[in-house]
């Protein structure tokens, strides 16, 4: 029988730093369905980035499995994992922010042009970028540099870049970090749109409570342990349980 779209079982991650062992994931189990909108809340250091990096094929787990459409992604070699990443997942991670020396168009198309090994389909890729920028009200900024954009505009460019390879899954780590409340709402609305209109599976890590009402599934992480179907995530985050 086919399991969930994303099925995580007994997932552990231990980081070894000198003599220290940090248990970042302590046996995580979770299921996410196709077109789900899942949000992971939790304090800094609780293991959120580690978890989404393992799900996205970026960080190798210590134990357990991540199955996506039935495929145990970590059973493959590096080349196959990177192929899976490029095809299936759009990353919107803070650490992959925009390159200051490239304009908006080049920030969006460069990763895909590199992945395609150079010249192939350049015009098509640019056309797609323009049409997605238009959809997010950003087409007039196509030649702007990141330093000429507001925080919200920069996020929109990063979102377009993440969508360029038409991934099934969007993984976003703190996509509303350091934004004012109004811009934060705009960015949340874009993710909702991507989920509802494009039917993408959206997985977001954030400590902003504003996601809770938009998400279909809310998970709370505390010290490497995941809690699901939490009736009151705020109380849990504030100490509780
Ligand atoms: P969050 O995203 O919730 O802030 P992280 O997944 O970044 O949490 O971190 C979880 C724990 O793992 C923390 O104790 C952190 O210090 C540790 N950690 C994360 N990445 C590394 C790493 N590359 N090497 C060593 N320890 C790490
Ligand atoms: Mg983090």
Short mmCIF file of N, CA and C in Angstrom, two decimals, residues 120-235:
data_model
loop_
_atom_site.label_atom_id
_atom_site.label_comp_id
_atom_site.label_asym_id
_atom_site.label_seq_id
_atom_site.Cartn_x
_atom_site.Cartn_y
_atom_site.Cartn_z
N UNK A 120 21.16 25.87 -22.91
CA UNK A 120 19.87 25.28 -23.25
C UNK A 120 18.67 26.04 -22.67
N UNK A 121 17.70 26.33 -23.51
CA UNK A 121 16.42 26.88 -23.05
C UNK A 121 16.51 28.23 -22.33
N UNK A 122 17.57 28.98 -22.56
CA UNK A 122 17.71 30.26 -21.87
C UNK A 122 16.51 31.18 -22.06
N UNK A 123 16.06 31.30 -23.31
CA UNK A 123 14.95 32.22 -23.60
C UNK A 123 13.67 31.76 -22.90
N UNK A 124 13.45 30.47 -22.95
CA UNK A 124 12.25 29.92 -22.31
C UNK A 124 12.28 30.18 -20.81
N UNK A 125 13.46 29.99 -20.22
CA UNK A 125 13.61 30.19 -18.78
C UNK A 125 13.34 31.65 -18.43
N UNK A 126 13.87 32.55 -19.25
CA UNK A 126 13.63 33.99 -19.00
C UNK A 126 12.15 34.34 -19.14
N UNK A 127 11.51 33.78 -20.14
CA UNK A 127 10.07 34.04 -20.33
C UNK A 127 9.28 33.58 -19.11
N UNK A 128 9.64 32.43 -18.61
CA UNK A 128 8.94 31.90 -17.45
C UNK A 128 9.15 32.81 -16.24
N UNK A 129 10.39 33.28 -16.07
CA UNK A 129 10.69 34.17 -14.95
C UNK A 129 9.85 35.44 -15.05
N UNK A 130 9.75 36.00 -16.26
CA UNK A 130 8.97 37.23 -16.42
C UNK A 130 7.51 36.97 -16.08
N UNK A 131 6.98 35.85 -16.52
CA UNK A 131 5.56 35.64 -16.27
C UNK A 131 5.29 35.41 -14.79
N UNK A 132 6.24 34.76 -14.09
CA UNK A 132 6.03 34.58 -12.65
C UNK A 132 6.24 35.88 -11.88
N UNK A 133 7.18 36.70 -12.34
CA UNK A 133 7.36 38.01 -11.70
C UNK A 133 6.10 38.84 -11.88
N UNK A 134 5.50 38.73 -13.07
CA UNK A 134 4.27 39.50 -13.33
C UNK A 134 3.18 39.06 -12.37
N UNK A 135 3.08 37.75 -12.15
CA UNK A 135 2.04 37.24 -11.26
C UNK A 135 2.22 37.74 -9.83
N UNK A 136 3.45 37.98 -9.43
CA UNK A 136 3.70 38.48 -8.07
C UNK A 136 3.90 40.00 -8.06
N UNK A 137 3.45 40.67 -9.13
CA UNK A 137 3.52 42.13 -9.17
C UNK A 137 4.93 42.67 -9.11
N UNK A 138 5.85 41.97 -9.74
CA UNK A 138 7.26 42.34 -9.61
C UNK A 138 7.93 42.57 -10.96
N UNK A 139 7.12 42.58 -12.02
CA UNK A 139 7.74 42.55 -13.35
C UNK A 139 8.54 43.83 -13.63
N UNK A 140 8.13 44.93 -13.03
CA UNK A 140 8.85 46.19 -13.28
C UNK A 140 10.21 46.22 -12.57
N UNK A 141 10.46 45.22 -11.73
CA UNK A 141 11.73 45.17 -10.99
C UNK A 141 12.74 44.20 -11.61
N UNK A 142 12.45 43.75 -12.81
CA UNK A 142 13.24 42.67 -13.41
C UNK A 142 14.73 43.01 -13.53
N UNK A 143 15.05 44.30 -13.70
CA UNK A 143 16.45 44.70 -13.87
C UNK A 143 17.05 45.31 -12.60
N UNK A 144 16.27 45.31 -11.52
CA UNK A 144 16.76 45.90 -10.27
C UNK A 144 17.74 44.97 -9.58
N UNK A 145 18.61 45.54 -8.76
CA UNK A 145 19.53 44.74 -7.94
C UNK A 145 18.93 44.57 -6.55
N UNK A 146 19.30 43.50 -5.84
CA UNK A 146 18.71 43.24 -4.53
C UNK A 146 18.73 44.45 -3.60
N UNK A 147 19.83 45.24 -3.63
CA UNK A 147 19.92 46.38 -2.72
C UNK A 147 18.88 47.46 -3.03
N UNK A 148 18.28 47.37 -4.22
CA UNK A 148 17.26 48.36 -4.61
C UNK A 148 15.85 47.88 -4.29
N UNK A 149 15.74 46.72 -3.64
CA UNK A 149 14.42 46.15 -3.34
C UNK A 149 14.12 46.21 -1.86
N UNK A 150 12.83 46.29 -1.52
CA UNK A 150 12.42 46.20 -0.12
C UNK A 150 12.55 44.74 0.33
N UNK A 151 12.46 44.53 1.65
CA UNK A 151 12.56 43.17 2.19
C UNK A 151 11.52 42.24 1.58
N UNK A 152 10.29 42.75 1.43
CA UNK A 152 9.21 41.93 0.88
C UNK A 152 9.46 41.59 -0.59
N UNK A 153 10.00 42.57 -1.32
CA UNK A 153 10.30 42.33 -2.74
C UNK A 153 11.41 41.29 -2.89
N UNK A 154 12.40 41.37 -2.01
CA UNK A 154 13.49 40.37 -2.05
C UNK A 154 12.94 38.97 -1.81
N UNK A 155 11.98 38.86 -0.87
CA UNK A 155 11.39 37.54 -0.60
C UNK A 155 10.65 37.03 -1.82
N UNK A 156 9.95 37.95 -2.51
CA UNK A 156 9.20 37.52 -3.70
C UNK A 156 10.14 37.00 -4.78
N UNK A 157 11.29 37.64 -4.92
CA UNK A 157 12.27 37.16 -5.91
C UNK A 157 12.75 35.75 -5.52
N UNK A 158 13.02 35.58 -4.23
CA UNK A 158 13.49 34.25 -3.76
C UNK A 158 12.40 33.20 -3.98
N UNK A 159 11.14 33.61 -3.83
CA UNK A 159 10.04 32.66 -4.05
C UNK A 159 9.93 32.29 -5.53
N UNK A 160 10.05 33.28 -6.39
CA UNK A 160 10.02 32.99 -7.84
C UNK A 160 11.17 32.04 -8.20
N UNK A 161 12.36 32.33 -7.66
CA UNK A 161 13.52 31.47 -7.94
C UNK A 161 13.24 30.02 -7.50
N UNK A 162 12.60 29.87 -6.33
CA UNK A 162 12.31 28.53 -5.82
C UNK A 162 11.29 27.79 -6.69
N UNK A 163 10.47 28.56 -7.41
CA UNK A 163 9.41 27.93 -8.21
C UNK A 163 9.84 27.62 -9.64
N UNK A 164 11.01 28.09 -10.03
CA UNK A 164 11.40 28.03 -11.44
C UNK A 164 11.46 26.62 -12.02
N UNK A 165 11.87 25.64 -11.21
CA UNK A 165 11.97 24.28 -11.76
C UNK A 165 10.66 23.51 -11.59
N UNK A 166 9.60 24.26 -11.29
CA UNK A 166 8.27 23.66 -11.13
C UNK A 166 8.29 22.48 -10.15
N UNK A 167 8.80 22.72 -8.93
CA UNK A 167 8.91 21.62 -7.97
C UNK A 167 7.54 21.25 -7.40
N UNK A 168 7.41 20.02 -6.91
CA UNK A 168 6.15 19.62 -6.25
C UNK A 168 6.09 20.18 -4.84
N UNK A 169 7.28 20.36 -4.27
CA UNK A 169 7.36 20.73 -2.84
C UNK A 169 8.15 22.03 -2.70
N UNK A 170 7.59 22.96 -1.92
CA UNK A 170 8.33 24.18 -1.59
C UNK A 170 8.72 24.09 -0.12
N UNK A 171 10.01 24.18 0.15
CA UNK A 171 10.50 24.19 1.53
C UNK A 171 11.01 25.58 1.85
N UNK A 172 10.42 26.20 2.85
CA UNK A 172 10.81 27.57 3.19
C UNK A 172 11.22 27.64 4.65
N UNK A 173 12.43 28.11 4.90
CA UNK A 173 12.93 28.22 6.27
C UNK A 173 12.92 29.69 6.67
N UNK A 174 12.07 30.03 7.59
CA UNK A 174 11.92 31.42 8.08
C UNK A 174 11.74 32.42 6.94
N UNK A 175 10.79 32.20 6.05
CA UNK A 175 10.66 33.10 4.89
C UNK A 175 10.13 34.49 5.26
N UNK A 176 9.64 34.65 6.48
CA UNK A 176 9.17 35.97 6.88
C UNK A 176 10.05 36.58 7.96
N UNK A 177 11.24 36.01 8.16
CA UNK A 177 12.15 36.56 9.17
C UNK A 177 12.49 38.01 8.86
N UNK A 178 12.56 38.81 9.88
CA UNK A 178 12.98 40.23 9.76
C UNK A 178 12.09 41.07 8.85
N UNK A 179 10.82 40.74 8.77
CA UNK A 179 9.90 41.58 7.98
C UNK A 179 8.93 42.28 8.93
N UNK A 180 8.44 43.46 8.52
CA UNK A 180 7.40 44.12 9.31
C UNK A 180 6.09 43.33 9.14
N UNK A 181 5.15 43.60 10.03
CA UNK A 181 3.93 42.77 10.10
C UNK A 181 3.15 42.78 8.78
N UNK A 182 3.09 43.93 8.14
CA UNK A 182 2.31 44.01 6.90
C UNK A 182 2.97 43.20 5.78
N UNK A 183 4.28 43.34 5.65
CA UNK A 183 5.00 42.60 4.62
C UNK A 183 4.94 41.10 4.91
N UNK A 184 5.01 40.78 6.20
CA UNK A 184 4.90 39.39 6.62
C UNK A 184 3.58 38.80 6.11
N UNK A 185 2.50 39.56 6.28
CA UNK A 185 1.18 39.10 5.81
C UNK A 185 1.18 38.90 4.30
N UNK A 186 1.82 39.80 3.57
CA UNK A 186 1.89 39.67 2.10
C UNK A 186 2.62 38.40 1.70
N UNK A 187 3.72 38.13 2.37
CA UNK A 187 4.51 36.94 2.02
C UNK A 187 3.74 35.65 2.37
N UNK A 188 3.07 35.67 3.52
CA UNK A 188 2.24 34.51 3.89
C UNK A 188 1.17 34.28 2.84
N UNK A 189 0.58 35.36 2.37
CA UNK A 189 -0.47 35.28 1.35
C UNK A 189 0.08 34.67 0.04
N UNK A 190 1.32 34.99 -0.30
CA UNK A 190 1.92 34.41 -1.51
C UNK A 190 2.07 32.89 -1.35
N UNK A 191 2.51 32.45 -0.20
CA UNK A 191 2.63 31.00 0.02
C UNK A 191 1.26 30.33 -0.02
N UNK A 192 0.25 30.99 0.52
CA UNK A 192 -1.10 30.42 0.46
C UNK A 192 -1.54 30.28 -0.99
N UNK A 193 -1.23 31.29 -1.78
CA UNK A 193 -1.56 31.30 -3.20
C UNK A 193 -0.86 30.14 -3.93
N UNK A 194 0.42 29.97 -3.65
CA UNK A 194 1.20 28.89 -4.27
C UNK A 194 0.60 27.53 -3.91
N UNK A 195 0.15 27.41 -2.68
CA UNK A 195 -0.47 26.17 -2.24
C UNK A 195 -1.82 25.95 -2.91
N UNK A 196 -2.65 26.97 -2.92
CA UNK A 196 -4.02 26.78 -3.43
C UNK A 196 -4.11 26.79 -4.94
N UNK A 197 -3.40 27.71 -5.58
CA UNK A 197 -3.53 27.84 -7.04
C UNK A 197 -2.63 26.86 -7.78
N UNK A 198 -1.40 26.71 -7.31
CA UNK A 198 -0.47 25.82 -8.01
C UNK A 198 -0.49 24.40 -7.46
N UNK A 199 -1.23 24.21 -6.35
CA UNK A 199 -1.32 22.88 -5.71
C UNK A 199 0.05 22.34 -5.27
N UNK A 200 0.94 23.24 -4.92
CA UNK A 200 2.24 22.80 -4.42
C UNK A 200 2.10 22.39 -2.96
N UNK A 201 2.91 21.43 -2.55
CA UNK A 201 3.00 21.09 -1.14
C UNK A 201 3.94 22.10 -0.51
N UNK A 202 3.44 22.83 0.47
CA UNK A 202 4.24 23.91 1.07
C UNK A 202 4.61 23.52 2.50
N UNK A 203 5.89 23.60 2.79
CA UNK A 203 6.39 23.31 4.14
C UNK A 203 7.18 24.52 4.60
N UNK A 204 6.72 25.12 5.69
CA UNK A 204 7.32 26.36 6.15
C UNK A 204 7.80 26.20 7.58
N UNK A 205 8.98 26.73 7.85
CA UNK A 205 9.48 26.83 9.21
C UNK A 205 9.38 28.29 9.62
N UNK A 206 8.78 28.54 10.76
CA UNK A 206 8.69 29.92 11.21
C UNK A 206 8.32 29.99 12.68
N UNK A 207 8.72 31.04 13.36
CA UNK A 207 8.22 31.21 14.72
C UNK A 207 7.13 32.26 14.76
N UNK A 208 6.69 32.70 13.58
CA UNK A 208 5.64 33.71 13.53
C UNK A 208 4.26 33.05 13.64
N UNK A 209 3.51 33.46 14.65
CA UNK A 209 2.20 32.83 14.89
C UNK A 209 1.21 33.08 13.75
N UNK A 210 1.47 34.11 12.95
CA UNK A 210 0.54 34.46 11.88
C UNK A 210 0.34 33.34 10.85
N UNK A 211 1.25 32.36 10.81
CA UNK A 211 1.08 31.26 9.85
C UNK A 211 -0.01 30.29 10.29
N UNK A 212 -0.23 30.22 11.60
CA UNK A 212 -1.08 29.16 12.14
C UNK A 212 -2.45 29.12 11.47
N UNK A 213 -3.05 30.29 11.28
CA UNK A 213 -4.41 30.30 10.72
C UNK A 213 -4.45 29.96 9.23
N UNK A 214 -3.31 30.08 8.54
CA UNK A 214 -3.28 29.77 7.11
C UNK A 214 -2.91 28.31 6.84
N UNK A 215 -2.19 27.70 7.77
CA UNK A 215 -1.68 26.35 7.54
C UNK A 215 -2.78 25.30 7.66
N UNK A 216 -2.59 24.19 6.93
CA UNK A 216 -3.51 23.07 7.07
C UNK A 216 -3.05 22.14 8.18
N UNK A 217 -1.72 22.13 8.43
CA UNK A 217 -1.16 21.29 9.49
C UNK A 217 -0.15 22.11 10.26
N UNK A 218 -0.26 22.10 11.58
CA UNK A 218 0.72 22.82 12.40
C UNK A 218 1.48 21.82 13.26
N UNK A 219 2.79 21.85 13.14
CA UNK A 219 3.65 21.02 13.98
C UNK A 219 4.42 21.95 14.91
N UNK A 220 4.70 21.47 16.10
CA UNK A 220 5.53 22.24 17.02
C UNK A 220 6.75 21.40 17.36
N UNK A 221 7.92 21.99 17.23
CA UNK A 221 9.16 21.29 17.62
C UNK A 221 9.68 21.85 18.91
N UNK A 222 10.06 20.94 19.79
CA UNK A 222 10.67 21.34 21.06
C UNK A 222 11.82 20.42 21.33
N UNK A 223 13.02 20.96 21.35
CA UNK A 223 14.19 20.19 21.75
C UNK A 223 14.31 18.86 21.01
N UNK A 224 14.14 18.90 19.68
CA UNK A 224 14.33 17.70 18.86
C UNK A 224 13.15 16.75 18.80
N UNK A 225 12.05 17.13 19.48
CA UNK A 225 10.84 16.29 19.50
C UNK A 225 9.72 17.04 18.79
N UNK A 226 8.93 16.30 17.99
CA UNK A 226 7.87 16.93 17.21
C UNK A 226 6.50 16.64 17.81
N UNK A 227 5.70 17.66 17.91
CA UNK A 227 4.32 17.52 18.38
C UNK A 227 3.38 17.88 17.24
N UNK A 228 2.34 17.03 17.04
CA UNK A 228 1.40 17.27 15.95
C UNK A 228 0.00 17.44 16.50
N UNK A 229 -0.86 18.04 15.71
CA UNK A 229 -2.25 18.26 16.13
C UNK A 229 -2.32 18.91 17.51
N UNK A 230 -1.49 19.90 17.69
CA UNK A 230 -1.45 20.57 18.98
C UNK A 230 -2.64 21.53 19.04
N UNK A 231 -3.47 21.36 20.07
CA UNK A 231 -4.67 22.19 20.15
C UNK A 231 -4.27 23.65 20.39
N UNK A 232 -3.23 23.84 21.17
CA UNK A 232 -2.85 25.19 21.55
C UNK A 232 -1.34 25.37 21.40
N UNK A 233 -0.88 25.61 20.16
CA UNK A 233 0.56 25.71 19.92
C UNK A 233 1.22 26.82 20.72
N UNK A 234 0.47 27.88 20.99
CA UNK A 234 1.08 29.01 21.69
C UNK A 234 1.47 28.60 23.10
N UNK A 235 0.55 27.93 23.81
CA UNK A 235 0.83 27.50 25.17
C UNK A 235 2.00 26.52 25.19
#
